[in-house]
Coordinates of C-alpha atoms and ligand atoms in Angstrom, one line a residue:
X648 CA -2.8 23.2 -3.2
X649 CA -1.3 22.4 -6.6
X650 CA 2.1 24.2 -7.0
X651 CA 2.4 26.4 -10.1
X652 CA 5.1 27.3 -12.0
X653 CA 6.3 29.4 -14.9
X654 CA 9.1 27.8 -17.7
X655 CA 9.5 24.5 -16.8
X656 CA 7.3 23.2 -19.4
X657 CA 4.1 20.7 -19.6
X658 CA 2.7 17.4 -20.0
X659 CA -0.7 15.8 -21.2
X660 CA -2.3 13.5 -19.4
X661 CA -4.4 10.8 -21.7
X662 CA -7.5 8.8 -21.6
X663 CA -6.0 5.8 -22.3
X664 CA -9.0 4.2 -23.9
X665 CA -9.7 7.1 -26.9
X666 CA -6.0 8.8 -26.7
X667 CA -8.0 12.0 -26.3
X668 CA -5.7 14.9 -23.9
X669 CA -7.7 14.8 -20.7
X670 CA -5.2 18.0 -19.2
X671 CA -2.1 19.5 -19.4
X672 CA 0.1 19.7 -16.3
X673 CA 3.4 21.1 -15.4
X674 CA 6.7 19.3 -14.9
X675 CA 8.0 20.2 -11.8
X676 CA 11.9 20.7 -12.1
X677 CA 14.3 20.4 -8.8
X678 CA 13.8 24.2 -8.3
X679 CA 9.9 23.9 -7.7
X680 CA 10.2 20.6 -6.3
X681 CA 12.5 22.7 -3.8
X682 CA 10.2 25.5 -3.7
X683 CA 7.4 23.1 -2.5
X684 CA 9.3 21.6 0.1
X685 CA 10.0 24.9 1.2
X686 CA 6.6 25.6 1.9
X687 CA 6.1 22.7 3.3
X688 CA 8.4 23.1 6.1
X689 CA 6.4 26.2 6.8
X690 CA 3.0 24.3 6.8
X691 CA 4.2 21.3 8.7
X692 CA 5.3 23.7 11.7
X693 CA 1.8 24.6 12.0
X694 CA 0.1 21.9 11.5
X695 CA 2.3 19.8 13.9
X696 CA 1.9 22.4 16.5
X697 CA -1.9 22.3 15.9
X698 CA -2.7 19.7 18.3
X699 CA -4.8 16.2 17.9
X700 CA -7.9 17.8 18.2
X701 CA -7.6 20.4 15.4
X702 CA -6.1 18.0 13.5
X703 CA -8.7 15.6 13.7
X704 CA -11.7 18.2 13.0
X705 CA -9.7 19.4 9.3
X706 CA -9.0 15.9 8.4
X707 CA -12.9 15.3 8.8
X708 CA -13.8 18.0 7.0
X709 CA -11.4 16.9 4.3
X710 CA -13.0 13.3 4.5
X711 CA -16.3 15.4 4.0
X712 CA -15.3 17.5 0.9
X713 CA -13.5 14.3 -0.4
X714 CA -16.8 12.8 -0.4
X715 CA -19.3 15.6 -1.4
X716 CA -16.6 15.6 -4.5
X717 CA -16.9 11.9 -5.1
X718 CA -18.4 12.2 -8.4
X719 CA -16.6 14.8 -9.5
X720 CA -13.2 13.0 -8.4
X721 CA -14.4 9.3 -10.0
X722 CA -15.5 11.0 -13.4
X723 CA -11.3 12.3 -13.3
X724 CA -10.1 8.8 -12.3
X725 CA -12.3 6.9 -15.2
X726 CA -10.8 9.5 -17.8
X727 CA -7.0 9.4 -16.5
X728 CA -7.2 5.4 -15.8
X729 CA -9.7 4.2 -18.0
X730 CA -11.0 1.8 -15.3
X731 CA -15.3 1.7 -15.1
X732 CA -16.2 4.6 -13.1
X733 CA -18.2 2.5 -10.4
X734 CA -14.6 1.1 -9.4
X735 CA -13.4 5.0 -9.5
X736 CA -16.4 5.4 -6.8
X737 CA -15.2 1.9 -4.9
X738 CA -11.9 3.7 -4.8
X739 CA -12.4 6.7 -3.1
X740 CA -15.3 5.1 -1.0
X741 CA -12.3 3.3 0.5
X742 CA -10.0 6.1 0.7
X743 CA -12.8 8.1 2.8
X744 CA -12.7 5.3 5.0
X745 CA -8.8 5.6 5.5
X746 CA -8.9 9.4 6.1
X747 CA -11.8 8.9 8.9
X748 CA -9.7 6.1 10.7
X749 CA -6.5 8.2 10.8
X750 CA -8.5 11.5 11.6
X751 CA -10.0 9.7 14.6
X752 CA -7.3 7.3 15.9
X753 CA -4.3 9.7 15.6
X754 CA -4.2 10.8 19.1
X755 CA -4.7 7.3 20.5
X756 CA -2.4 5.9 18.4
X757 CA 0.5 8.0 18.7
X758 CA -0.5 10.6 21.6
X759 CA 1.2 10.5 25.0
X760 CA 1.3 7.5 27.5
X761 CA 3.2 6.7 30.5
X762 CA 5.3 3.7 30.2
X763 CA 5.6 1.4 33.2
X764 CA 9.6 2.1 34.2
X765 CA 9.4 -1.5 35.5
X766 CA 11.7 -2.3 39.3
X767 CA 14.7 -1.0 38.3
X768 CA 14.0 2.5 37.0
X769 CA 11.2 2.5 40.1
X770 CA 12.4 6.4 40.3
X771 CA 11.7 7.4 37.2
X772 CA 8.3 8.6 35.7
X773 CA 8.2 7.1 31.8
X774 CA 6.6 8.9 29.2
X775 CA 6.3 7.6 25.2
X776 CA 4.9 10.1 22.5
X777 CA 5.2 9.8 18.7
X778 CA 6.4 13.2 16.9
X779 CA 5.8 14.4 13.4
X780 CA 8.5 13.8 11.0
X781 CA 7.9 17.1 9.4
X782 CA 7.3 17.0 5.6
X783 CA 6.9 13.4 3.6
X784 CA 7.3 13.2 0.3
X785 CA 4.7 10.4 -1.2
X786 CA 5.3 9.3 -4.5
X787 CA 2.2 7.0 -6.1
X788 CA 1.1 5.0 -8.7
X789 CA -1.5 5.2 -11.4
X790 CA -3.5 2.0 -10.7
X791 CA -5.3 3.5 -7.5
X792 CA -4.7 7.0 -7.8
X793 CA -6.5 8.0 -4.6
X794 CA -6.8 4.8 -2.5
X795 CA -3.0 4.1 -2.8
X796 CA -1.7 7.2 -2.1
X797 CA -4.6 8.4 0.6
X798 CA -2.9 5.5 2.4
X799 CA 0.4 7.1 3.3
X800 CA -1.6 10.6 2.7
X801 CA -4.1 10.3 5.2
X802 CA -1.9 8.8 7.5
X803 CA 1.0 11.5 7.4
X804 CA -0.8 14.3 7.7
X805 CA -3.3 13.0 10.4
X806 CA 0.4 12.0 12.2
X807 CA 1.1 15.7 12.3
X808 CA 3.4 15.8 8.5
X809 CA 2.8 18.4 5.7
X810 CA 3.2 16.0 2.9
X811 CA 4.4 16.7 -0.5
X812 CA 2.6 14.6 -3.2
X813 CA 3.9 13.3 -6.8
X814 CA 1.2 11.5 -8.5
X815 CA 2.0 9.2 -11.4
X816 CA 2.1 10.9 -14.6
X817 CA -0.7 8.9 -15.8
X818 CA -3.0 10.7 -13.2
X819 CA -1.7 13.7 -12.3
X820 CA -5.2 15.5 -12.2
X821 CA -6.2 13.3 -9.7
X822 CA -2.9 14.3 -7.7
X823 CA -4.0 18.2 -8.1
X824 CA -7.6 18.0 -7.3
X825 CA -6.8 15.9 -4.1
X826 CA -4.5 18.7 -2.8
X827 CA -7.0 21.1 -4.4
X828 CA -9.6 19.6 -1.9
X829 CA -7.4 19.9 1.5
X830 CA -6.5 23.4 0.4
X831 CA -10.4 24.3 0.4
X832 CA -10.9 23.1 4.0
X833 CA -6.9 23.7 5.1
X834 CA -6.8 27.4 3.9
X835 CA -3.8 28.3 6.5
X836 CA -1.0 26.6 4.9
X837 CA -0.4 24.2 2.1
X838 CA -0.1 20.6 4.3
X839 CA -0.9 18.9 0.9
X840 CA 0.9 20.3 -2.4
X841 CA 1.2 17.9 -5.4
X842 CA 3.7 18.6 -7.9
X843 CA 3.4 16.7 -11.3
X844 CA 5.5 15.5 -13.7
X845 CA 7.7 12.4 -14.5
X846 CA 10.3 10.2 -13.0
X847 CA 12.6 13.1 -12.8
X848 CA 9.8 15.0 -10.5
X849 CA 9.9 12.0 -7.9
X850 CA 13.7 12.0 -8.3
X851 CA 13.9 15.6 -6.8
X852 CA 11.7 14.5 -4.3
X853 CA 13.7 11.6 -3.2
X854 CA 16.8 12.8 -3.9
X855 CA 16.3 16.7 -1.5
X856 CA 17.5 16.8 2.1
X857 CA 14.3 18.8 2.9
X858 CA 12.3 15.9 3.0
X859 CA 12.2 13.6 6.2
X860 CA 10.2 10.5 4.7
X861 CA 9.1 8.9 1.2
X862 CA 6.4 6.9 0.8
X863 CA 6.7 5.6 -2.2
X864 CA 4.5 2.8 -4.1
X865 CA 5.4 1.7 -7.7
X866 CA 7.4 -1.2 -9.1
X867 CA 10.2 -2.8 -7.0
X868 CA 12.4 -1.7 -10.1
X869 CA 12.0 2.5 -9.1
X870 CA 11.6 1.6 -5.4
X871 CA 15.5 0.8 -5.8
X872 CA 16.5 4.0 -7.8
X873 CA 14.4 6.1 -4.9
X874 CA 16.1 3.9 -2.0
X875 CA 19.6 4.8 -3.8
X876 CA 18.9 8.4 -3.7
X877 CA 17.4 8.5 -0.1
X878 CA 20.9 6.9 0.7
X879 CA 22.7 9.9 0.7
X880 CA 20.4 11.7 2.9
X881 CA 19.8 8.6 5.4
X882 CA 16.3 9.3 4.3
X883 CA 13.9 6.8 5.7
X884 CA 11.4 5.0 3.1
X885 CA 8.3 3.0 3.1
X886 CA 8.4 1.0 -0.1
X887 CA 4.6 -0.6 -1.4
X888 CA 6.2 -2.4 -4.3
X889 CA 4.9 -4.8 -7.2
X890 CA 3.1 -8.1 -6.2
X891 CA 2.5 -11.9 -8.3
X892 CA 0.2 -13.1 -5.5
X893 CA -1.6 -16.4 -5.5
X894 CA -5.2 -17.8 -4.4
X895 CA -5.1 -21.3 -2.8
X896 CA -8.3 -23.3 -3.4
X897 CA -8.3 -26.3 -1.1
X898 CA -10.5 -29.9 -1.7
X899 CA -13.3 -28.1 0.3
X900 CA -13.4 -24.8 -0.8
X901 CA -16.6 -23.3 -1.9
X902 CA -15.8 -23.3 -5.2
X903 CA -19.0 -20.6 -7.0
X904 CA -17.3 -18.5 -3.9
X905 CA -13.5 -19.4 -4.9
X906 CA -14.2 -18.5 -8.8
X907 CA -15.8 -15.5 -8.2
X908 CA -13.4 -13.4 -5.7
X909 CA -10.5 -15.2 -8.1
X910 CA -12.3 -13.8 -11.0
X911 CA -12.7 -10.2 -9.4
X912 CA -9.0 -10.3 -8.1
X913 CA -7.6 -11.4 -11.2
X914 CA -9.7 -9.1 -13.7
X915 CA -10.7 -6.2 -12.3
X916 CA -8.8 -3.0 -12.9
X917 CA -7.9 -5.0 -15.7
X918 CA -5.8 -6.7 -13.3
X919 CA -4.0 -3.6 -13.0
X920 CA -3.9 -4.4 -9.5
X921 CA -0.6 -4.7 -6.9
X922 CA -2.4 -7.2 -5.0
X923 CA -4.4 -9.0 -7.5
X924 CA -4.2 -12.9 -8.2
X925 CA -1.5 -13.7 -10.9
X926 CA -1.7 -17.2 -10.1
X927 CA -4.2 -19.9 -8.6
X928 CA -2.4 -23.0 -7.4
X929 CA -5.9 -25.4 -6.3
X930 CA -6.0 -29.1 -4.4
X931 CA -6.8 -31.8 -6.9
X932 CA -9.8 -33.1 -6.0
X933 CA -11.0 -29.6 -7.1
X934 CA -8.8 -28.5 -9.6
X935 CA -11.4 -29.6 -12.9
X936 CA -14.8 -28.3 -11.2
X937 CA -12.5 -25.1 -10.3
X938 CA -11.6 -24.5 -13.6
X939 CA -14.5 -24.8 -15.1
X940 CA -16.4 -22.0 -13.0
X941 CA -14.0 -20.2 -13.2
X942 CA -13.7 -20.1 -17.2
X943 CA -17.4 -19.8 -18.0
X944 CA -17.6 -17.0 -15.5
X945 CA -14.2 -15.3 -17.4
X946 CA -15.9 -15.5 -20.9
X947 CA -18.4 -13.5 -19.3
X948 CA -16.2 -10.5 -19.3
X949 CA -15.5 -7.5 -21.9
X950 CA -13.4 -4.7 -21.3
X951 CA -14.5 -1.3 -22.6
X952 CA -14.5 2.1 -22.1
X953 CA -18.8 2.4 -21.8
X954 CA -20.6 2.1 -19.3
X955 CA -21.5 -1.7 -19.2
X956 CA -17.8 -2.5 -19.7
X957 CA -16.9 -4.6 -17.1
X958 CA -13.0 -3.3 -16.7
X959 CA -11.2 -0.8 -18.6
X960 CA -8.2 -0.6 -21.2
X961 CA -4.5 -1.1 -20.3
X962 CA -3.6 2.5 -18.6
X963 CA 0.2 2.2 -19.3
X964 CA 0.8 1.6 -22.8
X965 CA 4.0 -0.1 -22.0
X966 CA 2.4 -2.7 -20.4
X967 CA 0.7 -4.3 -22.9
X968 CA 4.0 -5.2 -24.2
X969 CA 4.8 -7.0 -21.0
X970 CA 1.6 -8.6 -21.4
X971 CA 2.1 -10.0 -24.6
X972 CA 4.8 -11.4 -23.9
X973 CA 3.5 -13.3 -20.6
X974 CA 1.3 -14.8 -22.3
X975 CA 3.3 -15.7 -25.4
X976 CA 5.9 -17.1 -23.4
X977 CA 3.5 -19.1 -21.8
X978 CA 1.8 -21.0 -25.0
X979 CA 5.3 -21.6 -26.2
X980 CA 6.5 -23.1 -22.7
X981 CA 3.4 -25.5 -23.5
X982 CA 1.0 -23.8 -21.6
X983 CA -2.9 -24.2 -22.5
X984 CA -5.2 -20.9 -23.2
X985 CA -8.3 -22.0 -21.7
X986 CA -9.8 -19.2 -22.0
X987 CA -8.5 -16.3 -24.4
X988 CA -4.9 -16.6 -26.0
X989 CA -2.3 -14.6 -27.5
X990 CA -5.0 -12.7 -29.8
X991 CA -6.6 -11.2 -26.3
X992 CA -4.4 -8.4 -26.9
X993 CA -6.2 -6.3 -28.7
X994 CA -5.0 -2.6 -27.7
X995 CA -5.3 -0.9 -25.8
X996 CA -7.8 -3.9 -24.3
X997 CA -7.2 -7.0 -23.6
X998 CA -9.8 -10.0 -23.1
X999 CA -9.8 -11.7 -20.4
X1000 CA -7.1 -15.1 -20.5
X1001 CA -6.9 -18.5 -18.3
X1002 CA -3.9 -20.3 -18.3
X1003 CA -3.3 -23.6 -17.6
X1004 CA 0.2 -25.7 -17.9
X1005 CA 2.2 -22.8 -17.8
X1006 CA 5.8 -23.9 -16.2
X1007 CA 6.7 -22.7 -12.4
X1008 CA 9.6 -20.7 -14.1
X1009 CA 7.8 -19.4 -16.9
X1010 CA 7.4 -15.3 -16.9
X1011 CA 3.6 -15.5 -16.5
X1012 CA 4.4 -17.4 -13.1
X1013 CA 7.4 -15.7 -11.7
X1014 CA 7.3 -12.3 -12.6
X1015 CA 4.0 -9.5 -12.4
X1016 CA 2.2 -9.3 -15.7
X1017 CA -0.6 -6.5 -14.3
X1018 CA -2.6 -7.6 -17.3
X1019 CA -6.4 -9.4 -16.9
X1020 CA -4.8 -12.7 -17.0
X1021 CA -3.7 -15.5 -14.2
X1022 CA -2.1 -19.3 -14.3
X1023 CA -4.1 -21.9 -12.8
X1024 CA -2.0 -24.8 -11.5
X1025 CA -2.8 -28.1 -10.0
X1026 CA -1.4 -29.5 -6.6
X1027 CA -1.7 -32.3 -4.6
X1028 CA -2.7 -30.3 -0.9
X1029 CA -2.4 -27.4 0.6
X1030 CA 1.0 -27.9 1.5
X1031 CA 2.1 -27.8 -2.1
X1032 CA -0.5 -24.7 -2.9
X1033 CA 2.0 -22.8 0.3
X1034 CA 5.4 -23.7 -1.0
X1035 CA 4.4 -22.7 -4.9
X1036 CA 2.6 -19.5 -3.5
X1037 CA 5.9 -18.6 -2.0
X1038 CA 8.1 -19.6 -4.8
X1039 CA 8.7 -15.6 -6.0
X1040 CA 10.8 -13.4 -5.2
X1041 CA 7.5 -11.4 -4.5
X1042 CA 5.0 -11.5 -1.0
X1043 CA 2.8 -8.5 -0.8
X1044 CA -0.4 -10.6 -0.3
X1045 CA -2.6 -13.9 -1.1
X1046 CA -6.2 -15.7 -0.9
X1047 CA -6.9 -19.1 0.9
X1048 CA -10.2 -20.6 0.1
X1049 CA -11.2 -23.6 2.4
X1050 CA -13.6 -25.3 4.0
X1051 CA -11.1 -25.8 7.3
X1052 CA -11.2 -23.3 9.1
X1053 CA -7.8 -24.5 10.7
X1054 CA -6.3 -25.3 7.7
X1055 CA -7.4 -22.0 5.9
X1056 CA -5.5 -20.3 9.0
X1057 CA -2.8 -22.4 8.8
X1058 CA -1.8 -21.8 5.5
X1059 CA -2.9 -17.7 5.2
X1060 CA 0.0 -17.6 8.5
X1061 CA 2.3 -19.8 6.2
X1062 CA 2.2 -17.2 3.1
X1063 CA 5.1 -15.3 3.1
X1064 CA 3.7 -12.0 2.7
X1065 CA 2.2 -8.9 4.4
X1066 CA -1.8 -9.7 3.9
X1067 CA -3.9 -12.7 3.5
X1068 CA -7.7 -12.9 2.9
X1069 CA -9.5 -16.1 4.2
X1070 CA -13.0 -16.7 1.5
X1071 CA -13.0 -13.6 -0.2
X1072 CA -10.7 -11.2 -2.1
X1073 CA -8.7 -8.6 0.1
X1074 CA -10.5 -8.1 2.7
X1075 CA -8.1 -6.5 4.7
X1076 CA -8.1 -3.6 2.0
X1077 CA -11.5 -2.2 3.5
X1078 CA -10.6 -2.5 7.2
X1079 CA -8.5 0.8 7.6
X1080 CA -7.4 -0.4 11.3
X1081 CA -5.3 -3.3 9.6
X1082 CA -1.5 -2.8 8.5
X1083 CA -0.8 -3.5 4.1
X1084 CA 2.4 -3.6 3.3
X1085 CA 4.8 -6.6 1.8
X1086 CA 8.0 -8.4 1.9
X1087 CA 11.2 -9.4 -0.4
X1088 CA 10.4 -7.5 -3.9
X1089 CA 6.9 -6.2 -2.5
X1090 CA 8.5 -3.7 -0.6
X1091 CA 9.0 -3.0 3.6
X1092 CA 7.1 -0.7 5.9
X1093 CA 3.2 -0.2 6.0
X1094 CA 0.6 1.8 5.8
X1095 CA -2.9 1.6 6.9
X1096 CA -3.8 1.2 10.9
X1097 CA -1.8 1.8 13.7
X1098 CA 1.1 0.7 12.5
X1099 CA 0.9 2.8 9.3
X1100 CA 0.6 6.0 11.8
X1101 CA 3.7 5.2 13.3
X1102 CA 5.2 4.9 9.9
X1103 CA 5.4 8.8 9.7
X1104 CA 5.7 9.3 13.3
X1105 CA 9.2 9.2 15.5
X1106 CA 9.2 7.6 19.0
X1107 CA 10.2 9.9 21.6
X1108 CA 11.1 8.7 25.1
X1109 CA 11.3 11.0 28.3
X1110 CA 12.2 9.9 31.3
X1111 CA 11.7 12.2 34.3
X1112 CA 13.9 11.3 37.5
X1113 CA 11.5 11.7 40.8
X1114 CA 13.8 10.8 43.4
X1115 CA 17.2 9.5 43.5
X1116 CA 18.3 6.1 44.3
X1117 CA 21.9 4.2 44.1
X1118 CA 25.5 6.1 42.3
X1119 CA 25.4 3.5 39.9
X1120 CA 26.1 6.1 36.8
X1121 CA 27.6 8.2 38.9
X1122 CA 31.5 8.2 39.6
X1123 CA 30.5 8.4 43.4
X1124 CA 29.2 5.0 43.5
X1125 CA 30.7 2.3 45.4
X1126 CA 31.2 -1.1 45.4
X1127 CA 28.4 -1.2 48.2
X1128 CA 25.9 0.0 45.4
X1129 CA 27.2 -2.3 42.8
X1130 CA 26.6 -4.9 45.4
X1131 CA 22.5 -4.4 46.2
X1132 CA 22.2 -4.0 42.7
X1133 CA 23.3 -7.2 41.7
X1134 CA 21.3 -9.0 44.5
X1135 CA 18.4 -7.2 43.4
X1136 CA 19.0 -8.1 39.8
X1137 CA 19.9 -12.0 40.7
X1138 CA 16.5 -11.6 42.6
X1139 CA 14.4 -10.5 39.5
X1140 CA 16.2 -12.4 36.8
X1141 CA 18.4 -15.0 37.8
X1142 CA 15.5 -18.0 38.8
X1143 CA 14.5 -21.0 36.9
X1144 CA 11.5 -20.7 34.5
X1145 CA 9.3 -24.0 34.8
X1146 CA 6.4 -24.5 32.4
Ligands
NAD2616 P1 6.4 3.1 -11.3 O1 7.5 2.5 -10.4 O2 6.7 3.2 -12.8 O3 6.2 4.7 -10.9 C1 5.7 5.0 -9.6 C2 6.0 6.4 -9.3 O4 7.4 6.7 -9.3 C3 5.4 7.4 -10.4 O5 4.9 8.5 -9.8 C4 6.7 7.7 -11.2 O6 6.6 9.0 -11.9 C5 7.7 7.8 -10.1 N1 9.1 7.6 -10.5 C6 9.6 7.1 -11.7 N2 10.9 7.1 -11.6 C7 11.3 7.7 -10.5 C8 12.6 8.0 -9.9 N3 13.7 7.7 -10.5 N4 12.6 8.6 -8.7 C9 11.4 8.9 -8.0 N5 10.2 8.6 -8.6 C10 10.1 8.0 -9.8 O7 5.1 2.4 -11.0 P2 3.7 2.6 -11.7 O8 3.7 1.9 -13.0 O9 3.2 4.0 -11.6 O10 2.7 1.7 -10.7 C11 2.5 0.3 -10.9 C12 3.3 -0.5 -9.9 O11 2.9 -0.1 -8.6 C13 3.0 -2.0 -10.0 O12 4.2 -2.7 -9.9 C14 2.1 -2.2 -8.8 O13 2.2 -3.5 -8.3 C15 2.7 -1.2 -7.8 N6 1.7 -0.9 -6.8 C16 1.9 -1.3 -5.5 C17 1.0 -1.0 -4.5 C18 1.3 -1.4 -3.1 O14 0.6 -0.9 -2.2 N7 2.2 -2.3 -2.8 C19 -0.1 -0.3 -4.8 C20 -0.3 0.1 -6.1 C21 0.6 -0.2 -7.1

């Protein structure tokens, strides 16, 4: 359910391509951020007590209303984001993918096992179960209003959470129908509420000792201010931050393959994209041949709000400014506009650009431009493609392209990030059993899989003592004890290791 509330004033969301109102929304103040919470306490009692099984059958259903809305849902995420309404539809097709996984691997994931005690604790019978933190707090992004935050959604709330939901305020429509489509199938309590409204909206949320988690994706920059107010709570967070990530193209790579997933990872969404590819760093011997693809095929492009356009407008007007100035930067830094230039900015669109030349420590190669642009840069092997990839403060992802298979390995391991896709563009995206999360400025924690369960889920241990053995905690023990003990222990641990 959406939370209402009387006095605290309202917003528009835009279509960022026509400027046209799309819906008003309210801002949330501290009181009904509060109030929510509140009620989310309530709902997560219930739903935690509600068993896997339960669980598991809603969150279907919710997977089924998700996608029996799918239309309806895309049409709101085309209008609110401007993107092409066929990557709306790839968008939620994915997130219905995440909600099924979590509904159905919940209980395996995090249910109740017995834990080997191992020789020493022979007497005791070892149990390991994950609990429900109780209410999370998930604050998202505009760029993939339902994928990004159905991946700490789903999760949470098939984990056990009630989960209190702050879309961007680019997309907040998107925010209320999601919750509007768990309440149809949750009825009992409200286990998803979204609450709308700007910074100061996530603020509450971060800042209340009410909530037990935030998931929070957005830029590294509010990740900090939402860390600093968890801090006086000892609130935990998962951060998904900002990315610059790179595409290696080795001497052997298929290169119509290479220029096509760069194309679609640099481009698409407008390259409004946390894991898209800022920056292409490709072996010599196929540097010129790479180039070339890739530019005819980037000429090919228009953005656009129709339906032909092949990627939408820039969604946050502020970032065209950014933009601009990446690539301005660039040309004066001696860069070469291969294809495009500064004139691509043409608001709120901007055409497609290939750079070439740019400087390692120019803006357009160190920091995230989220525009439909990226840097292609020679280097001498794979080696140097690794080091340069890994040359930013930033590591939430990367490509390899290769013909090796063992060198295509050996470089994805060497990436410093959380994700790499081996011949194609992130993969791992679509396969809901694997973890996405980053490092450094890309943020800690992850979401997605198993280990994005565990992410809203609390380890408890039980031990259960079936017969006793030695005094060794006990003031009653002896020096007797002490003494079998530490043959036993020089038994189990104290011989050689040979290879
Ligand atoms: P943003 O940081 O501006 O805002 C993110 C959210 O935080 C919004 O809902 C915003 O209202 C809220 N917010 C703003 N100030 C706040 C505060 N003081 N306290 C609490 N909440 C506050 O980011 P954005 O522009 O919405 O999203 C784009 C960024 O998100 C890019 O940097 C992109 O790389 C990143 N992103 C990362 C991932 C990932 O999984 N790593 C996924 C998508 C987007």
């Amino acid at each position: 359910m959406s939370v209402t509330v009387e006095g605290a004033g309202t917003f528009a969301s835009l279509n960022p391509a026509t400027g046209e109102v799309v819906a008003e929304h309210p801002v949330h103040d501290d009181a009904a951020v509060a109030a929510a919470l509140g009620r989310a306490r309530e709902a997560a009692h219930w739903w935690g007590a509600l068993g896997w099984k339960e669980r598991r059958v809603r969150l279907l259903n919710v997977k089924g209303s998700l996608t029996r809305n799918l239309g309806r849902m895309a049409e709101l995420v085309h209008q609110e984001t401007g993107k092409p309404l066929k990557d709306a539809q790839l968008e939620i097709i994915m997130a219905v993918a995440h909600l099924d996984w979590a509904a159905r691997n919940a209980a395996k994931v995090l249910g109740p096992r017995s834990v080997r005690p191992g020789l020493m604790a022979l007497n005791q019978r070892c149990l390991l179960e994950y609990r429900p933190l109780g209410v999370v707090g998930v604050i998202g992004p505009w760029n993939y209003p339902v994928l990004t935050p159905m991946g700490s959604i789903a999760y949470a709330l098939a984990a056990g959470n009630a989960v209190v939901f702050k879309p961007s305020e680019y997309t907040p429509g998107v925010g209320e129908l999601l919750a509007g489509i768990v309440a149809g199938v949750v009825p009992e309590h409200p286990v998803l509420q979204t609450v709308t409204g700007r910074g100061p909206t996530g603020a509450a949320l971060a800042a209340s000792p009410a909530v037990d988690k935030i998931a929070f994706t957005g830029s590294a920059r509010t990740a900090r201010r939402v860390m600093a107010a968890c801090a006086a709570n000892l609130t935990p967070i998962v951060a998904e931050c900002s990315g610059k990530d790179a595409c290696l193209v080795d001497a052997d790579a298929d290169l119509d393959a290479a220029a096509d997933a760069v194309l679609w990872g640099a481009m698409s969404n407008a390259g409004q994209t946390c894991i898209g590819v800022e920056r292409v760093y490709v072996v010599d011997e196929a540097y010129e041949a790479f180039l070339g693809k890739l530019a005819d095929r980037a000429r090919g492009l228009r953005p656009g709000f129709d339906r032909e356009a092949d990627y939408g407008p820039i969604t946050m007007p502020a970032q065209l400014d950014v933009i601009e100035r990446h690539i301005g930067d660039a040309l004066e830094r001696g860069g070469e506009a291969v294809v495009g230039g500064a004139a691509s900015v043409r608001r709120p669109y901007v055409d497609p650009v290939v750079l070439t030349g740019v400087p390692d420590d120019a803006a357009a190669v160190r920091e995230e431009t989220f525009g439909p642009t990226v840097t292609v840069h020679r280097v001498k092997d794979l080696d140097e493609a690794v080091e340069k990839a890994n040359a930013t403060g930033y590591g939430l992802a990367g490509t390899v392209f290769s013909g090796s298979r063992s060198r295509a390995l050996d470089a994805a391991r060497r990436i410093r990030s959380g994700m790499t896709s081996i011949n194609s563009f992130a993969s791992f995206v679509q396969v809901a059993a694997l973890p996405f999360g980053g490092v450094g400025e890309s943020g800690f924690g992850r979401v997605h899989g198993a280990d994005g369960l565990r992410e809203f889920a609390r380890p408890k241990a039980i031990t259960r003592q079936r017969f006793a053995t030695g005094n060794l905690t006990s003031f009653a023990g002896t020096d007797k004890d002490m003494a079998r003990v530490l043959g036993l222990v020089t038994l189990l641990h104290g011989r050689r290791h040979r290879r």
